[in-house]
Structure formats: C-alpha cells, structure tokens
C-alpha cells in the first residue's frame, strides 16, 4: 500500500516536487486558493506540453497533471518554481489582478544611468514589449569598430546635435528632426561627430536586452558576431 506522500512507481520526485509533497503533508499547501485553471492556461500560453513543462519545473508529468486538474494544491515552493517556468509571478498564478501601470513618465523623473560615457533616461513604462529611452551620446563615441547585430527592431529620433548612423555598408548623417527605423539584424552602430554630442529618442523591441546589447554605448570595442 502506498502512503499519501509516497510517489507511485515510475514517478521520481525532483527537489521542487519533494518540497511540495512535504508541504501538502503538513497542511501548508491546502491554504492556497485553487490555481488549476491558471496553471493550465499559462502552460498552453507558453506553448509547452505537459511533459516539457514538468521537466522545466522539475516535477513528474503526473504530479503537474494533478495540479492542473485541481486534485492537488501546490505549496509555495511549487508556486515559485512554476512561476519561473512560465515567466510570470505568483500573483498571476493565483489569479490576482495587478494594479494598472502609470502610463505617464514625467520630465525630470529620477533614474538617469550612465554607461561608457553615454547617459540614458527611461522614457517608457517597464515590462512592455517595446522599450523607450532618451539617450545622450557624447562626441566621438562611435565605439570604434563595435557593430551590433541581433533580432528585433530599433527606431531613433534626433532631438539635438548631429548623429552618425552606420547601417550595413552605408553611413548616414542625421540632423535634429531626422529619424531612422531599421531591422536590428542589419549591422549597425552610432556616434556623435559634433561638439556637445547628440541627444535622441530611442525605441527598441528587445525587452530582455541590456544596454550593451543595443546599438548604444557600454561595451568593448570588438566585432560582435550575429546570434544564431
């Protein structure tokens, strides 16, 4: 006879699953609200099969199936692991509605950052698929032969100064009011040739990219190979 916390034959418990079973045994898992519909929806939204999601969360497919059908309630450790697996938060797993993000970014708001002599101000809200920055490019910082190549799109608009933009084998000189919109798979780099540098608005679709991954500053002067 199998005890309530013992795995049936063929179901090896991973660390996360073992923690969940222990919590269920001592009663701590039963206090959480039912999350079965959310778990199933988030897995399908992520395009994962039951087996693939279970492997990422270090659970057995049978255990994840019981969670998705409401036959077992997840413990907090399991919720944390599943939230990481689906790229979300425990709050979303529990069906909580987050407060609406403020759509306004006020002038003079704190948060300027500097990298390799370049200055950045956030010009849009976090957690969006499209990110916006206001950037000051110091004179002469074209990063030598540093060329960026990566998936996505970029758009820039020159506010002040003159901007030199290299796209593939072509060089453009942009004046205030000029803009550029290009595929980031095109090798590219920018610099400011005039005194005082240049200031621009910069929008990209690279949600997880660091500053060093863009066409902007902060990075060693070397040729970056295209990502496969």
mmCIF file of N, CA and C in Angstrom, residues 140-206:
data_model
loop_
_atom_site.group_PDB
_atom_site.id
_atom_site.type_symbol
_atom_site.label_atom_id
_atom_site.label_comp_id
_atom_site.label_asym_id
_atom_site.label_seq_id
_atom_site.Cartn_x
_atom_site.Cartn_y
_atom_site.Cartn_z
ATOM 1 N N UNK A 140 32.169 61.894 -30.485
ATOM 2 C CA UNK A 140 33.222 60.976 -30.855
ATOM 3 C C UNK A 140 33.065 59.557 -30.362
ATOM 4 N N UNK A 141 32.008 59.233 -29.618
ATOM 5 C CA UNK A 141 31.867 57.885 -29.071
ATOM 6 C C UNK A 141 31.156 56.981 -30.065
ATOM 7 N N UNK A 142 31.848 56.666 -31.142
ATOM 8 C CA UNK A 142 31.273 55.755 -32.138
ATOM 9 C C UNK A 142 31.664 54.310 -31.872
ATOM 10 N N UNK A 143 32.391 54.069 -30.748
ATOM 11 C CA UNK A 143 32.755 52.725 -30.313
ATOM 12 C C UNK A 143 33.701 52.021 -31.283
ATOM 13 N N UNK A 144 34.501 52.786 -32.034
ATOM 14 C CA UNK A 144 35.484 52.166 -32.920
ATOM 15 C C UNK A 144 34.824 51.252 -33.926
ATOM 16 N N UNK A 145 35.174 49.994 -33.895
ATOM 17 C CA UNK A 145 34.646 49.032 -34.850
ATOM 18 C C UNK A 145 33.531 48.174 -34.260
ATOM 19 N N UNK A 146 32.979 48.591 -33.096
ATOM 20 C CA UNK A 146 31.924 47.797 -32.467
ATOM 21 C C UNK A 146 30.654 47.865 -33.309
ATOM 22 N N UNK A 147 30.187 46.725 -33.772
ATOM 23 C CA UNK A 147 28.990 46.641 -34.615
ATOM 24 C C UNK A 147 28.006 45.708 -33.923
ATOM 25 N N UNK A 148 26.750 46.116 -33.848
ATOM 26 C CA UNK A 148 25.717 45.307 -33.203
ATOM 27 C C UNK A 148 24.884 44.580 -34.250
ATOM 28 N N UNK A 149 24.562 43.333 -33.963
ATOM 29 C CA UNK A 149 23.681 42.529 -34.809
ATOM 30 C C UNK A 149 22.859 41.652 -33.883
ATOM 31 N N UNK A 150 21.535 41.764 -33.931
ATOM 32 C CA UNK A 150 20.670 40.988 -33.038
ATOM 33 C C UNK A 150 19.242 41.046 -33.558
ATOM 34 N N UNK A 151 18.359 40.146 -33.127
ATOM 35 C CA UNK A 151 16.966 40.193 -33.568
ATOM 36 C C UNK A 151 16.255 41.422 -33.029
ATOM 37 N N UNK A 152 15.211 41.869 -33.728
ATOM 38 C CA UNK A 152 14.384 42.970 -33.238
ATOM 39 C C UNK A 152 14.336 44.145 -34.205
ATOM 40 N N UNK A 153 13.720 45.220 -33.745
ATOM 41 C CA UNK A 153 13.639 46.469 -34.497
ATOM 42 C C UNK A 153 14.091 47.614 -33.608
ATOM 43 N N UNK A 154 14.626 48.661 -34.229
ATOM 44 C CA UNK A 154 15.023 49.860 -33.497
ATOM 45 C C UNK A 154 14.549 51.094 -34.258
ATOM 46 N N UNK A 155 14.177 52.101 -33.487
ATOM 47 C CA UNK A 155 13.752 53.382 -34.054
ATOM 48 C C UNK A 155 14.404 54.476 -33.237
ATOM 49 N N UNK A 156 14.946 55.491 -33.915
ATOM 50 C CA UNK A 156 15.540 56.613 -33.192
ATOM 51 C C UNK A 156 15.159 57.925 -33.852
ATOM 52 N N UNK A 157 15.141 58.976 -33.028
ATOM 53 C CA UNK A 157 14.747 60.317 -33.465
ATOM 54 C C UNK A 157 15.725 61.298 -32.840
ATOM 55 N N UNK A 158 16.390 62.098 -33.670
ATOM 56 C CA UNK A 158 17.402 63.021 -33.176
ATOM 57 C C UNK A 158 16.737 64.282 -32.624
ATOM 58 N N UNK A 159 17.011 64.564 -31.348
ATOM 59 C CA UNK A 159 16.466 65.764 -30.692
ATOM 60 C C UNK A 159 17.398 66.947 -30.866
ATOM 61 N N UNK A 160 18.672 66.776 -30.528
ATOM 62 C CA UNK A 160 19.668 67.846 -30.645
ATOM 63 C C UNK A 160 20.968 67.253 -31.154
ATOM 64 N N UNK A 161 21.787 68.112 -31.764
ATOM 65 C CA UNK A 161 23.084 67.667 -32.257
ATOM 66 C C UNK A 161 22.965 66.897 -33.558
ATOM 67 N N UNK A 162 24.088 66.352 -33.997
ATOM 68 C CA UNK A 162 24.138 65.550 -35.223
ATOM 69 C C UNK A 162 24.532 64.129 -34.860
ATOM 70 N N UNK A 163 23.922 63.166 -35.541
ATOM 71 C CA UNK A 163 24.142 61.758 -35.233
ATOM 72 C C UNK A 163 24.641 61.044 -36.483
ATOM 73 N N UNK A 164 25.710 60.267 -36.317
ATOM 74 C CA UNK A 164 26.215 59.446 -37.416
ATOM 75 C C UNK A 164 25.714 58.018 -37.203
ATOM 76 N N UNK A 165 25.013 57.491 -38.195
ATOM 77 C CA UNK A 165 24.444 56.147 -38.126
ATOM 78 C C UNK A 165 25.027 55.294 -39.240
ATOM 79 N N UNK A 166 25.626 54.173 -38.873
ATOM 80 C CA UNK A 166 26.134 53.197 -39.835
ATOM 81 C C UNK A 166 25.142 52.047 -39.903
ATOM 82 N N UNK A 167 24.615 51.780 -41.093
ATOM 83 C CA UNK A 167 23.716 50.652 -41.337
ATOM 84 C C UNK A 167 24.315 49.828 -42.463
ATOM 85 N N UNK A 168 24.812 48.632 -42.130
ATOM 86 C CA UNK A 168 25.471 47.831 -43.143
ATOM 87 C C UNK A 168 26.687 48.558 -43.671
ATOM 88 N N UNK A 169 26.765 48.752 -44.986
ATOM 89 C CA UNK A 169 27.894 49.436 -45.610
ATOM 90 C C UNK A 169 27.626 50.921 -45.820
ATOM 91 N N UNK A 170 26.464 51.409 -45.366
ATOM 92 C CA UNK A 170 26.070 52.797 -45.619
ATOM 93 C C UNK A 170 26.170 53.626 -44.354
ATOM 94 N N UNK A 171 26.660 54.863 -44.501
ATOM 95 C CA UNK A 171 26.736 55.800 -43.377
ATOM 96 C C UNK A 171 25.770 56.958 -43.628
ATOM 97 N N UNK A 172 24.998 57.318 -42.583
ATOM 98 C CA UNK A 172 24.042 58.417 -42.664
ATOM 99 C C UNK A 172 24.402 59.462 -41.621
ATOM 100 N N UNK A 173 24.205 60.733 -41.973
ATOM 101 C CA UNK A 173 24.371 61.814 -41.012
ATOM 102 C C UNK A 173 22.992 62.410 -40.755
ATOM 103 N N UNK A 174 22.510 62.287 -39.515
ATOM 104 C CA UNK A 174 21.165 62.719 -39.162
ATOM 105 C C UNK A 174 21.223 64.045 -38.411
ATOM 106 N N UNK A 175 20.323 64.948 -38.778
ATOM 107 C CA UNK A 175 20.191 66.255 -38.142
ATOM 108 C C UNK A 175 18.988 66.228 -37.193
ATOM 109 N N UNK A 176 18.833 67.240 -36.318
ATOM 110 C CA UNK A 176 17.655 67.288 -35.442
ATOM 111 C C UNK A 176 16.363 67.200 -36.248
ATOM 112 N N UNK A 177 15.452 66.350 -35.801
ATOM 113 C CA UNK A 177 14.195 66.114 -36.503
ATOM 114 C C UNK A 177 14.237 64.916 -37.419
ATOM 115 N N UNK A 178 15.446 64.429 -37.759
ATOM 116 C CA UNK A 178 15.569 63.231 -38.585
ATOM 117 C C UNK A 178 15.325 61.991 -37.716
ATOM 118 N N UNK A 179 14.880 60.906 -38.346
ATOM 119 C CA UNK A 179 14.656 59.654 -37.627
ATOM 120 C C UNK A 179 15.095 58.482 -38.491
ATOM 121 N N UNK A 180 15.241 57.329 -37.874
ATOM 122 C CA UNK A 180 15.615 56.112 -38.585
ATOM 123 C C UNK A 180 14.882 54.947 -37.944
ATOM 124 N N UNK A 181 14.447 54.000 -38.785
ATOM 125 C CA UNK A 181 13.728 52.811 -38.322
ATOM 126 C C UNK A 181 14.310 51.638 -39.099
ATOM 127 N N UNK A 182 14.903 50.666 -38.396
ATOM 128 C CA UNK A 182 15.619 49.610 -39.100
ATOM 129 C C UNK A 182 15.528 48.291 -38.363
ATOM 130 N N UNK A 183 15.775 47.226 -39.138
ATOM 131 C CA UNK A 183 15.841 45.866 -38.600
ATOM 132 C C UNK A 183 17.183 45.694 -37.904
ATOM 133 N N UNK A 184 17.143 45.197 -36.656
ATOM 134 C CA UNK A 184 18.377 45.093 -35.873
ATOM 135 C C UNK A 184 19.316 44.007 -36.371
ATOM 136 N N UNK A 185 18.865 43.155 -37.306
ATOM 137 C CA UNK A 185 19.760 42.182 -37.907
ATOM 138 C C UNK A 185 20.711 42.834 -38.905
ATOM 139 N N UNK A 186 20.440 44.089 -39.280
ATOM 140 C CA UNK A 186 21.378 44.853 -40.098
ATOM 141 C C UNK A 186 22.514 45.335 -39.204
ATOM 142 N N UNK A 187 23.770 45.023 -39.520
ATOM 143 C CA UNK A 187 24.881 45.510 -38.688
ATOM 144 C C UNK A 187 24.808 47.028 -38.538
ATOM 145 N N UNK A 188 24.948 47.536 -37.316
ATOM 146 C CA UNK A 188 24.729 48.952 -37.082
ATOM 147 C C UNK A 188 25.543 49.469 -35.906
ATOM 148 N N UNK A 189 25.833 50.761 -35.937
ATOM 149 C CA UNK A 189 26.460 51.463 -34.834
ATOM 150 C C UNK A 189 26.174 52.958 -34.999
ATOM 151 N N UNK A 190 26.273 53.726 -33.922
ATOM 152 C CA UNK A 190 26.003 55.157 -33.972
ATOM 153 C C UNK A 190 27.088 55.912 -33.226
ATOM 154 N N UNK A 191 27.219 57.198 -33.565
ATOM 155 C CA UNK A 191 28.157 58.079 -32.887
ATOM 156 C C UNK A 191 27.739 59.520 -33.102
ATOM 157 N N UNK A 192 28.360 60.429 -32.367
ATOM 158 C CA UNK A 192 28.040 61.860 -32.462
ATOM 159 C C UNK A 192 29.297 62.613 -32.878
ATOM 160 N N UNK A 193 29.334 63.185 -34.091
ATOM 161 C CA UNK A 193 30.557 63.829 -34.570
ATOM 162 C C UNK A 193 30.755 65.260 -34.084
ATOM 163 N N UNK A 194 29.673 65.926 -33.629
ATOM 164 C CA UNK A 194 29.771 67.340 -33.324
ATOM 165 C C UNK A 194 30.009 67.651 -31.860
ATOM 166 N N UNK A 195 30.479 68.890 -31.555
ATOM 167 C CA UNK A 195 30.667 69.318 -30.170
ATOM 168 C C UNK A 195 29.361 69.227 -29.382
ATOM 169 N N UNK A 196 29.435 68.782 -28.159
ATOM 170 C CA UNK A 196 28.236 68.649 -27.333
ATOM 171 C C UNK A 196 27.515 67.342 -27.521
ATOM 172 N N UNK A 197 27.957 66.536 -28.502
ATOM 173 C CA UNK A 197 27.318 65.247 -28.722
ATOM 174 C C UNK A 197 25.943 65.377 -29.343
ATOM 175 N N UNK A 198 25.092 64.399 -29.101
ATOM 176 C CA UNK A 198 23.734 64.390 -29.657
ATOM 177 C C UNK A 198 22.795 63.779 -28.631
ATOM 178 N N UNK A 199 21.545 64.196 -28.718
ATOM 179 C CA UNK A 199 20.514 63.616 -27.856
ATOM 180 C C UNK A 199 19.414 63.068 -28.746
ATOM 181 N N UNK A 200 18.925 61.877 -28.391
ATOM 182 C CA UNK A 200 17.933 61.242 -29.240
ATOM 183 C C UNK A 200 16.926 60.468 -28.423
ATOM 184 N N UNK A 201 15.772 60.223 -29.017
ATOM 185 C CA UNK A 201 14.806 59.262 -28.503
ATOM 186 C C UNK A 201 15.089 57.936 -29.178
ATOM 187 N N UNK A 202 15.057 56.859 -28.402
ATOM 188 C CA UNK A 202 15.424 55.542 -28.912
ATOM 189 C C UNK A 202 14.388 54.531 -28.454
ATOM 190 N N UNK A 203 13.809 53.787 -29.390
ATOM 191 C CA UNK A 203 12.791 52.779 -29.088
ATOM 192 C C UNK A 203 13.248 51.450 -29.662
ATOM 193 N N UNK A 204 13.133 50.384 -28.865
ATOM 194 C CA UNK A 204 13.538 49.067 -29.344
ATOM 195 C C UNK A 204 12.530 48.020 -28.887
ATOM 196 N N UNK A 205 12.562 46.871 -29.544
ATOM 197 C CA UNK A 205 11.632 45.784 -29.226
ATOM 198 C C UNK A 205 12.362 44.634 -28.547
ATOM 199 N N UNK A 206 13.455 44.929 -27.846
ATOM 200 C CA UNK A 206 14.299 43.908 -27.234
ATOM 201 C C UNK A 206 14.101 43.952 -25.738
#
